[in-house]
mmCIF file of C-alpha atoms in Angstrom:
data_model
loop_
_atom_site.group_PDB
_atom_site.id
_atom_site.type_symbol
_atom_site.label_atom_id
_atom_site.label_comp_id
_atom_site.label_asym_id
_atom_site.label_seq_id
_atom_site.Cartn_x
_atom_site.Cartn_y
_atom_site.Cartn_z
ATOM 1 C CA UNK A 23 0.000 0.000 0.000
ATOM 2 C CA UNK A 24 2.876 2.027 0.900
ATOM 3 C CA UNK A 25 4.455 1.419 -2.661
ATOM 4 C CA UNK A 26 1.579 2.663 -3.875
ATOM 5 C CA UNK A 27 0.768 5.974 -2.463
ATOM 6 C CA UNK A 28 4.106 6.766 -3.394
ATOM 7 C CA UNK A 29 3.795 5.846 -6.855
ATOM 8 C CA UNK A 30 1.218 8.063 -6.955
ATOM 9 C CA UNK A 31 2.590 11.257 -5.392
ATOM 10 C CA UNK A 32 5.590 10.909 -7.728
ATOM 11 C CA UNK A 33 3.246 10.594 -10.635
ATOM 12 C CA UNK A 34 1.610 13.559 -9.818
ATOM 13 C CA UNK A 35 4.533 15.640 -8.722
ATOM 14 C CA UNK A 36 6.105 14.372 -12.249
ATOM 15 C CA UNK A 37 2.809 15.578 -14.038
ATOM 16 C CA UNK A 38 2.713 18.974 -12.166
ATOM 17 C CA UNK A 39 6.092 19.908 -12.921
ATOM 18 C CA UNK A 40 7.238 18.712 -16.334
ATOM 19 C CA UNK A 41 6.738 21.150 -19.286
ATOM 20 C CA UNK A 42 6.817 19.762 -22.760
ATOM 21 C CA UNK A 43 9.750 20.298 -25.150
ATOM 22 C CA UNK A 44 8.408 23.685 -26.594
ATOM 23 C CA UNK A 45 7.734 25.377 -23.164
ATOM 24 C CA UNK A 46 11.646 24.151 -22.229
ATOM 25 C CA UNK A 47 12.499 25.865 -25.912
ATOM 26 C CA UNK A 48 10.915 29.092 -25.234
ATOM 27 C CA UNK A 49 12.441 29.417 -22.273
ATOM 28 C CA UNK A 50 15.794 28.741 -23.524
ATOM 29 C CA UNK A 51 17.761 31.422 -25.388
ATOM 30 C CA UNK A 52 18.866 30.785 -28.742
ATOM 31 C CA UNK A 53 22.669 30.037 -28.927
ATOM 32 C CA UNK A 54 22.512 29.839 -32.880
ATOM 33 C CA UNK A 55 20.758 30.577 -35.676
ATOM 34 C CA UNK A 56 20.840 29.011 -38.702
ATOM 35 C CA UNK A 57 19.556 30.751 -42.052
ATOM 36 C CA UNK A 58 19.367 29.287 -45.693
ATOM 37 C CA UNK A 59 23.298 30.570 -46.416
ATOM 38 C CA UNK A 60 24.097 32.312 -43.355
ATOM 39 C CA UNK A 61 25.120 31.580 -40.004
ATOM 40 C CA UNK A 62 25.397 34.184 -37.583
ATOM 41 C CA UNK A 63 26.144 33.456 -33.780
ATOM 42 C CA UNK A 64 23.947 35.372 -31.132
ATOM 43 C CA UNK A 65 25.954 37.979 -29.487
ATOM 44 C CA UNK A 66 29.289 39.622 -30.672
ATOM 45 C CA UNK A 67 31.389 38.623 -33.118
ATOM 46 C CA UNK A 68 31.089 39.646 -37.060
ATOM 47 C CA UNK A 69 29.044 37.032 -39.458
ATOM 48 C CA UNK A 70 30.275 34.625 -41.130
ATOM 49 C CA UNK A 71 28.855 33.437 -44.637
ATOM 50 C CA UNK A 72 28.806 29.905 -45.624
ATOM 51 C CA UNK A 73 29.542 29.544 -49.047
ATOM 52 C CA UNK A 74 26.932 26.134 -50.163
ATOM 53 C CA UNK A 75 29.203 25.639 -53.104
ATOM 54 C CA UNK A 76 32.271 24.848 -51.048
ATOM 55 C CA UNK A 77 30.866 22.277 -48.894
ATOM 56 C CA UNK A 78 28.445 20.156 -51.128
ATOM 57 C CA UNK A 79 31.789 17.783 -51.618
ATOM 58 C CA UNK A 80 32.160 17.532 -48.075
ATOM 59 C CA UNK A 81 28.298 16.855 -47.844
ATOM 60 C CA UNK A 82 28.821 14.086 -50.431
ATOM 61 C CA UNK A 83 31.698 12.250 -48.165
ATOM 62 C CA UNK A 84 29.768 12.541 -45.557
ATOM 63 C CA UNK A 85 26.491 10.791 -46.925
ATOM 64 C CA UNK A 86 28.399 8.597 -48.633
ATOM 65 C CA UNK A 87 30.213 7.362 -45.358
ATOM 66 C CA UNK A 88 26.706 7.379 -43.513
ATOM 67 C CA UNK A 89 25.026 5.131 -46.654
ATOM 68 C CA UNK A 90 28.420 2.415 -46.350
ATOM 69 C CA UNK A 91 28.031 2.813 -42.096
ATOM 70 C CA UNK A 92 24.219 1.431 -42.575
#
């Protein structure tokens, strides 16, 4: 019986307490954002652009490694 009620408080402590993965989210800050072809860090510092042309051989390595891994 003992087992029980405990179960039970911890269940309901557990229920009255959690917050679901967007409430965590918004109440997180940002550390990065990520744009189509730009990356820019939250904060100081100066942007950086990504050039997409210079890393779509890297991107092929990379899925080509993942496709032989699986």
């Amino acid at each position: 019986m003992k087992h029980i009620i405990v179960a039970i408080l911890l269940l309901t402590a557990q229920l009255v307490k959690a917050q679901d993965c967007t409430t965590r989210a918004a109440n997180r800050p940002a550390e990065s954002v990520r744009f189509q072809d730009e990356y820019s860090r939250s904060g100081e510092g100066p942007k950086v652009d990504i050039s997409v042309s210079k890393m779509k051989p890297y991107l092929t390595i990379s899925e080509n490694w993942v496709k032989k891994a699986f």
